CSV table of C-alpha atoms in Angstrom, one decimal:
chain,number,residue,atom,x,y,z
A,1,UNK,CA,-12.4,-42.1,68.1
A,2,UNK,CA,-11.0,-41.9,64.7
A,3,UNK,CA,-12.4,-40.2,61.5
A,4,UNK,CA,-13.6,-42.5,59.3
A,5,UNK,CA,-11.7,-42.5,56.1
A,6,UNK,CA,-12.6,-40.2,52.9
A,7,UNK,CA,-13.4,-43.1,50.9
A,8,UNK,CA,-16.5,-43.4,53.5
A,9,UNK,CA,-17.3,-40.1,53.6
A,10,UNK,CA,-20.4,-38.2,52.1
A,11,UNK,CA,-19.8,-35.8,49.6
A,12,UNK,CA,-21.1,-33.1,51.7
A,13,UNK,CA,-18.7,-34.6,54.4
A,14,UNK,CA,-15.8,-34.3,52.1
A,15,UNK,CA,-16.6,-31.0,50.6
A,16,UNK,CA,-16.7,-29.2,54.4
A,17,UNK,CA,-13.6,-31.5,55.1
A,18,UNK,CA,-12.3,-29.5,52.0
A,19,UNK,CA,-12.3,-26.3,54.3
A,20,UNK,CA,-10.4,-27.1,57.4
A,21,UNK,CA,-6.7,-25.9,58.1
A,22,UNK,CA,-4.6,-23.9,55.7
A,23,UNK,CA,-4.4,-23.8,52.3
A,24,UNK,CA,-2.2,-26.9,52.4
A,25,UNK,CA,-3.8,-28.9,54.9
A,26,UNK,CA,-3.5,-32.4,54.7
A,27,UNK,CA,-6.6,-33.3,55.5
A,28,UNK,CA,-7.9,-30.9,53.1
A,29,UNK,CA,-6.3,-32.2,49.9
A,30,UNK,CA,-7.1,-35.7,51.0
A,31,UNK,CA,-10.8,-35.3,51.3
A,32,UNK,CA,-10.2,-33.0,47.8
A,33,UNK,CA,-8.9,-36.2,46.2
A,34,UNK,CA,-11.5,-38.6,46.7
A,35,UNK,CA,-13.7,-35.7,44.9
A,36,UNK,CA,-11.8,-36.3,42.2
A,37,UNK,CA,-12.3,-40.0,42.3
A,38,UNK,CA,-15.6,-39.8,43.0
A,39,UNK,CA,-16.6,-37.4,40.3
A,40,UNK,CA,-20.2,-36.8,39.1
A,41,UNK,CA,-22.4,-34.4,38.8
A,42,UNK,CA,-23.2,-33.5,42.5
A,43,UNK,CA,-19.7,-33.1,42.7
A,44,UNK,CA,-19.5,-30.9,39.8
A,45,UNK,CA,-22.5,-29.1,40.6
A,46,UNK,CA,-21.2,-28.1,44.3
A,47,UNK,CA,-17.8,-27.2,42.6
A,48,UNK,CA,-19.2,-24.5,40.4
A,49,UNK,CA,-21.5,-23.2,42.9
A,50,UNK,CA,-18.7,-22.6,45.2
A,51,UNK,CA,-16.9,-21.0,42.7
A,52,UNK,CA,-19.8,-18.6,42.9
A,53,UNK,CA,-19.2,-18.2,46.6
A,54,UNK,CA,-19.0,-15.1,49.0
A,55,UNK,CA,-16.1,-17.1,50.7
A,56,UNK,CA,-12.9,-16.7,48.8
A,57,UNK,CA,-11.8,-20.3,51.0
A,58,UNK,CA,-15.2,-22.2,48.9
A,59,UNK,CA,-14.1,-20.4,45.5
A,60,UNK,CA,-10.5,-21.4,45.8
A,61,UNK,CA,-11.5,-25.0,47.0
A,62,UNK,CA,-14.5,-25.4,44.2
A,63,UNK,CA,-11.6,-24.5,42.2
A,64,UNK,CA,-9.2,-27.4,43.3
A,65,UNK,CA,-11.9,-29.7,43.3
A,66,UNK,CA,-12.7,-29.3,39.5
A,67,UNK,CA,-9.1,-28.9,38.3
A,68,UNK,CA,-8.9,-32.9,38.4
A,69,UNK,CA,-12.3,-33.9,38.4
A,70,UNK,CA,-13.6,-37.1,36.6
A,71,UNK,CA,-10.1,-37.2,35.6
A,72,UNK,CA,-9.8,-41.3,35.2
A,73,UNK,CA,-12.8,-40.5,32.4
A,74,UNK,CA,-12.5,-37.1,31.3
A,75,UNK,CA,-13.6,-36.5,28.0
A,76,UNK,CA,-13.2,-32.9,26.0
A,77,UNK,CA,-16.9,-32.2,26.5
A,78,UNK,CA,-16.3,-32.5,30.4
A,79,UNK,CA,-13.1,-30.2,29.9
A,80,UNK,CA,-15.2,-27.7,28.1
A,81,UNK,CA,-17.6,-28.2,30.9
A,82,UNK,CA,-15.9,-27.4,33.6
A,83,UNK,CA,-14.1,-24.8,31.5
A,84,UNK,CA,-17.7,-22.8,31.0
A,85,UNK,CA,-17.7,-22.7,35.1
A,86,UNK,CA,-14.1,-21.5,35.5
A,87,UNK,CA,-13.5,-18.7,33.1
A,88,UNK,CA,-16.6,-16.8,34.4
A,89,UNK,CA,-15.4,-16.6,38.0
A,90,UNK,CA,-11.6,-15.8,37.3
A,91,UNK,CA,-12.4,-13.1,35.0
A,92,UNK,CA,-14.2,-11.1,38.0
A,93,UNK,CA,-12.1,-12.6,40.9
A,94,UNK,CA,-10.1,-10.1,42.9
A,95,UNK,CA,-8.6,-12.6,45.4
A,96,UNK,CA,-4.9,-14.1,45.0
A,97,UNK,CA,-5.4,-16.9,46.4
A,98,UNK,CA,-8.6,-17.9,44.4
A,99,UNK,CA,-6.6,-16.6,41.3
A,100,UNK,CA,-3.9,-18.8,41.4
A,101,UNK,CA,-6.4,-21.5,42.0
A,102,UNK,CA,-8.5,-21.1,39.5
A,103,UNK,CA,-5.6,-20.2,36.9
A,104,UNK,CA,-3.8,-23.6,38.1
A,105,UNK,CA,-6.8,-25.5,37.7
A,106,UNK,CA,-7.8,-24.0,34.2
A,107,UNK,CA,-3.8,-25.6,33.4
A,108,UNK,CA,-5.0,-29.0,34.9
A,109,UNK,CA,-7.7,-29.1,32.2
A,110,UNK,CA,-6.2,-27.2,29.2
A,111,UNK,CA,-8.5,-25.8,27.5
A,112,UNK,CA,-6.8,-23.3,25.2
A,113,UNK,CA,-9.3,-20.8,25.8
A,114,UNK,CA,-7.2,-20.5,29.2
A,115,UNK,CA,-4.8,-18.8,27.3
A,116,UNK,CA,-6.7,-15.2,26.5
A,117,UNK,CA,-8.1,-15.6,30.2
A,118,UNK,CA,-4.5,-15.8,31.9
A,119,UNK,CA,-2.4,-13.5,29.7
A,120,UNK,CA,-4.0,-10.3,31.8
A,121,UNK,CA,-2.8,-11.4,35.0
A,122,UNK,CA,1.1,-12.3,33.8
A,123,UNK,CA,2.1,-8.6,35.4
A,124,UNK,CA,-0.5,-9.2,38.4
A,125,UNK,CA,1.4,-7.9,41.7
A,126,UNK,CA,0.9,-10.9,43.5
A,127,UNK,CA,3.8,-13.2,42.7
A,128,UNK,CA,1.4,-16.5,43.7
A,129,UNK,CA,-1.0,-15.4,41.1
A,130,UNK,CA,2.0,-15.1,38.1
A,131,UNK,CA,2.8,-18.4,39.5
A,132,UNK,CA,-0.8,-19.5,38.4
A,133,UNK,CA,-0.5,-18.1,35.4
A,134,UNK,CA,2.9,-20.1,34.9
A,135,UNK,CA,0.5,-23.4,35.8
A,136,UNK,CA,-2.4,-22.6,33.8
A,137,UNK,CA,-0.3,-22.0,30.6
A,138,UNK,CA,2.4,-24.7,30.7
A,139,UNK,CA,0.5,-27.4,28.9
A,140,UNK,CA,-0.3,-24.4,25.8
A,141,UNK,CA,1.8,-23.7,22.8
A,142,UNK,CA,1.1,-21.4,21.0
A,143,UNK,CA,2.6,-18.1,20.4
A,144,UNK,CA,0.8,-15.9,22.7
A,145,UNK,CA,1.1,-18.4,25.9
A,146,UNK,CA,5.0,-19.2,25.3
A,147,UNK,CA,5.6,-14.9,24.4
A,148,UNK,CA,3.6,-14.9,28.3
A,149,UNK,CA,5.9,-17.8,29.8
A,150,UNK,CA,9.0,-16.0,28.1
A,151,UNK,CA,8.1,-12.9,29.6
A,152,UNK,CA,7.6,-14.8,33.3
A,153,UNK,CA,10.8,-16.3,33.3
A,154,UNK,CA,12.3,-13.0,33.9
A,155,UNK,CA,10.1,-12.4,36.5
A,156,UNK,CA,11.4,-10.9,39.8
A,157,UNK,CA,9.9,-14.0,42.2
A,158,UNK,CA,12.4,-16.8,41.9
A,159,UNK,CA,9.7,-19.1,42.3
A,160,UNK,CA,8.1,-17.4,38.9
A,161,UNK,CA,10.9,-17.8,37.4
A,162,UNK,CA,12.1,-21.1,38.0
A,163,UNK,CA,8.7,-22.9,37.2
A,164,UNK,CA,8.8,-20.6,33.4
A,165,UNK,CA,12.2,-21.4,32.8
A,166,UNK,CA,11.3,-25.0,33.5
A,167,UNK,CA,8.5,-25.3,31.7
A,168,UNK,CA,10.1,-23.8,28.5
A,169,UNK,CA,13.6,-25.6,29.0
A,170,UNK,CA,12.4,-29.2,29.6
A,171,UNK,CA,8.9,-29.4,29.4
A,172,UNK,CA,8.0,-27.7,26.3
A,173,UNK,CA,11.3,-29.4,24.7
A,174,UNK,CA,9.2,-29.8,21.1
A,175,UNK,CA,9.4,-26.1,20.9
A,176,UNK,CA,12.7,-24.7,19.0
A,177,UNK,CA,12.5,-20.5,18.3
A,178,UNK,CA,15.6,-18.2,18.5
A,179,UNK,CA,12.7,-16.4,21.8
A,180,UNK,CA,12.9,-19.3,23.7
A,181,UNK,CA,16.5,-19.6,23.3
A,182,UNK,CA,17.3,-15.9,24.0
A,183,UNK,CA,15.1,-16.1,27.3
A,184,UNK,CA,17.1,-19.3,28.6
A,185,UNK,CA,20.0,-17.7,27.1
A,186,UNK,CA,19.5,-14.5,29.7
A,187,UNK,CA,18.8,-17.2,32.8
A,188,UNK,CA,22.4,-18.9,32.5
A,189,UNK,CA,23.5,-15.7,34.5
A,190,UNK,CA,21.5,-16.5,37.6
A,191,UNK,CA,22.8,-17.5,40.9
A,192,UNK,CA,19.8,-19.6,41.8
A,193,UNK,CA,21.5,-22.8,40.6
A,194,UNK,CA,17.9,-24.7,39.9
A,195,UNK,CA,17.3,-21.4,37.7
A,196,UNK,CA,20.4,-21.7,35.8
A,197,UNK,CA,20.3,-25.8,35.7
A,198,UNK,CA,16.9,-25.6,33.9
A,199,UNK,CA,18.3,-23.1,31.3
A,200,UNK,CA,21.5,-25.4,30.6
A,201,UNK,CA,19.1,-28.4,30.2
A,202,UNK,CA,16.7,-26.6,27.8
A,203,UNK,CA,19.5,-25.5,25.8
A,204,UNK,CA,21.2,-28.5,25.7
A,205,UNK,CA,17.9,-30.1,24.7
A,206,UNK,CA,18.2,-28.2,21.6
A,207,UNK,CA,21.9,-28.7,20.9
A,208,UNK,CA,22.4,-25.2,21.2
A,209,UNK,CA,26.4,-24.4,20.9
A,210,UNK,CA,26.3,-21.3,23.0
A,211,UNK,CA,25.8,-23.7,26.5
A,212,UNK,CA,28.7,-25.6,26.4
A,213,UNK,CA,31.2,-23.2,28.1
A,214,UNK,CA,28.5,-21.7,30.9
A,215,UNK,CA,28.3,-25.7,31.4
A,216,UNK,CA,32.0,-26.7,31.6
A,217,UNK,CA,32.3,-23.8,34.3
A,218,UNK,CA,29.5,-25.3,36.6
A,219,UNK,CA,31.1,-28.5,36.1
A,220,UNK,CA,34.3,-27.4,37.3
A,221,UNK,CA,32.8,-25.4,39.8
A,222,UNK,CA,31.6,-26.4,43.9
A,223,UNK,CA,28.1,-26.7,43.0
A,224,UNK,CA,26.7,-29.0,40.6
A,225,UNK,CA,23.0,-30.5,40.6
A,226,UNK,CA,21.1,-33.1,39.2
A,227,UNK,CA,20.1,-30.8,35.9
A,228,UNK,CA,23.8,-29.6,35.3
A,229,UNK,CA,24.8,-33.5,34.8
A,230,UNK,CA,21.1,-34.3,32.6
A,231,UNK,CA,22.4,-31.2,30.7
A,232,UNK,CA,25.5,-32.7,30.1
A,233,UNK,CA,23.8,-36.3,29.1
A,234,UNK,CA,21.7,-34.0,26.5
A,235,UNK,CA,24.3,-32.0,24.8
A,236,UNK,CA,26.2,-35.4,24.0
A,237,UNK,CA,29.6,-33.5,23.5
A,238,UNK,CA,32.1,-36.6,25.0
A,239,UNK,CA,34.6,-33.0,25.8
A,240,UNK,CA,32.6,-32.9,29.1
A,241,UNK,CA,33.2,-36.6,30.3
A,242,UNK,CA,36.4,-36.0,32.2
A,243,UNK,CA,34.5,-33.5,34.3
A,244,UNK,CA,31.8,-35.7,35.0
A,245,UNK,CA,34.1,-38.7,36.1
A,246,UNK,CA,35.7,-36.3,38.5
A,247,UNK,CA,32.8,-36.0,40.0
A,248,UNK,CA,32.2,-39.5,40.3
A,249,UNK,CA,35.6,-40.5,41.7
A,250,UNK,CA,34.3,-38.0,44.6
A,251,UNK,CA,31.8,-39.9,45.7
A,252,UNK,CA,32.8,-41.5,49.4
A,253,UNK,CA,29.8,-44.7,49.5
A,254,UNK,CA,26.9,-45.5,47.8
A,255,UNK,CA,24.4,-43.2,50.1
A,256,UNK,CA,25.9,-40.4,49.1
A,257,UNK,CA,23.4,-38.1,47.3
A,258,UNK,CA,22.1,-41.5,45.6
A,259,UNK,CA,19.5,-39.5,43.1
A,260,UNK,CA,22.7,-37.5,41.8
A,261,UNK,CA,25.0,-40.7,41.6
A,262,UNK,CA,21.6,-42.2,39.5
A,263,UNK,CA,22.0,-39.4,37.3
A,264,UNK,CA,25.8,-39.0,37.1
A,265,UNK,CA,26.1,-42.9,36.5
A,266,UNK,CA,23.7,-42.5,33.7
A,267,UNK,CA,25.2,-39.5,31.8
A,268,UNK,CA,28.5,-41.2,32.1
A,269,UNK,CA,27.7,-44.5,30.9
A,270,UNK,CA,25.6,-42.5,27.6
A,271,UNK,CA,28.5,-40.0,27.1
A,272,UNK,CA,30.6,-43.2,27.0
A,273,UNK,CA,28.5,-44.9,24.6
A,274,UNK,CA,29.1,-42.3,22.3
A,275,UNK,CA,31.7,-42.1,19.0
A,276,UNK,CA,34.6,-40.4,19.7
């Protein structure tokens, strides 16, 4: 017989639902979702008494569960609610998994008084955790939280550093210091191509000279991703069209990488559009 869906669920159905599988189970995040949607304050109640658990599994989930809470009608008192229950149990958790939880959910809501509580853990040993920290300060900044994302994006993990270098390329584009131009600056020297494409973006972003050769080179070169071409589209300098309409002639049908032809069609046609 088939489970009846979440929607149908109680909440104390959903919230053991919550605990089956791994840490990515399906299931799991399913029933984790329609907490969201369903909100209130026996959700929110459970939620911060599991982040008071013995079982790192309930503190990590009671985490998850209030990251997005009530988030169709969140208001900043509820923010700073669920705030108050967070910063509590991540300043004596010892777990990584609950860590990175709780520091991702504490970037789903961000509050800035997520910034003070996550700056400890940017040199944790567990790499998932610094990736946390990445999460919960990429919506923050001010000085100390893009000095901690600076410092992240020249973390040994890959996956550290990617998310950091993204965050202050692309997503935190408003932000202009000579830092955050240095640290992309010292990522346009990595072999992990998404690495290095997020650094090109972000500088390009910012019109910053210094990325035009490093980007001619990956255009000429065999490997060339979505984010080379957007960087290309953002630096506007019509010098790099040539390369990207050889890349275009390459192309063998239309079902050929069709995200990248999207892209590559797009920077074209706007480096076109441009005065020569």
């Amino acid at each position: 017989m088939d489970s009846p869906p979440e929607a149908e669920l109680s909440t104390d159905a959903l919230f053991a639902r919550t605990l089956q599988g791994g840490e990515e189970d399906e299931g799991a995040w399913r029933a984790i979702w329609q907490l969201h949607h369903r909100g209130g304050e026996e959700v929110f109640q459970r939620s911060a008494a599991w982040l008071q658990s013995s079982s790192p599994k309930e503190r990590g989930r009671g985490a998850n569960v209030l990251s997005q809470l009530d988030f169709r009608h969140r208001s900043p008192e509820l923010v700073a609610r669920f705030t108050d229950a967070l910063l509590p149990a991540l300043a004596k958790e010892q777990d990584a998994a609950v860590l990175e939880a709780m520091a991702a959910a504490l970037g789903h809501l961000g509050d800035p008084r997520a910034v003070p509580a996550l700056l400890p853990l940017k040199d944790h040993p567990d790499a998932h955790v610094r990736f946390g920290v990445v999460m919960g300060l990429a919506s923050h900044r001010d000085a100390q939280a893009l000095h901690a994302l600076i410092h992240l994006s020249r973390d040994p993990d890959e996956v550290v550093r990617e998310w950091a270098t993204f965050t202050l390329g692309s997503q935190a584009r408003e932000v202009d210091t000579l830092e955050l131009r240095e640290a992309l600056v010292d990522r346009l020297s990595e072999t992990h191509v998404k690495i290095r494409g997020e650094a090109l973006l972000g500088l390009a972003l910012r019109k910053d000279s210094r990325v035009l050769e490093p980007l001619r080179r990956v255009l000429e070169g065999p490997v060339v991703t979505t984010l080379d071409v957007e960087a290309a589209q953002a630096l506007e300098d019509v010098s790099l069209l040539p390369l990207l309409l050889g890349h275009r002639e390459a192309f063998d049908g239309e079902d050929e990488d069709p995200e990248f032809r999207a892209v590559l069609f797009e920077a074209i046609h706007a480096l076109e559009s441009l005065p020569r």
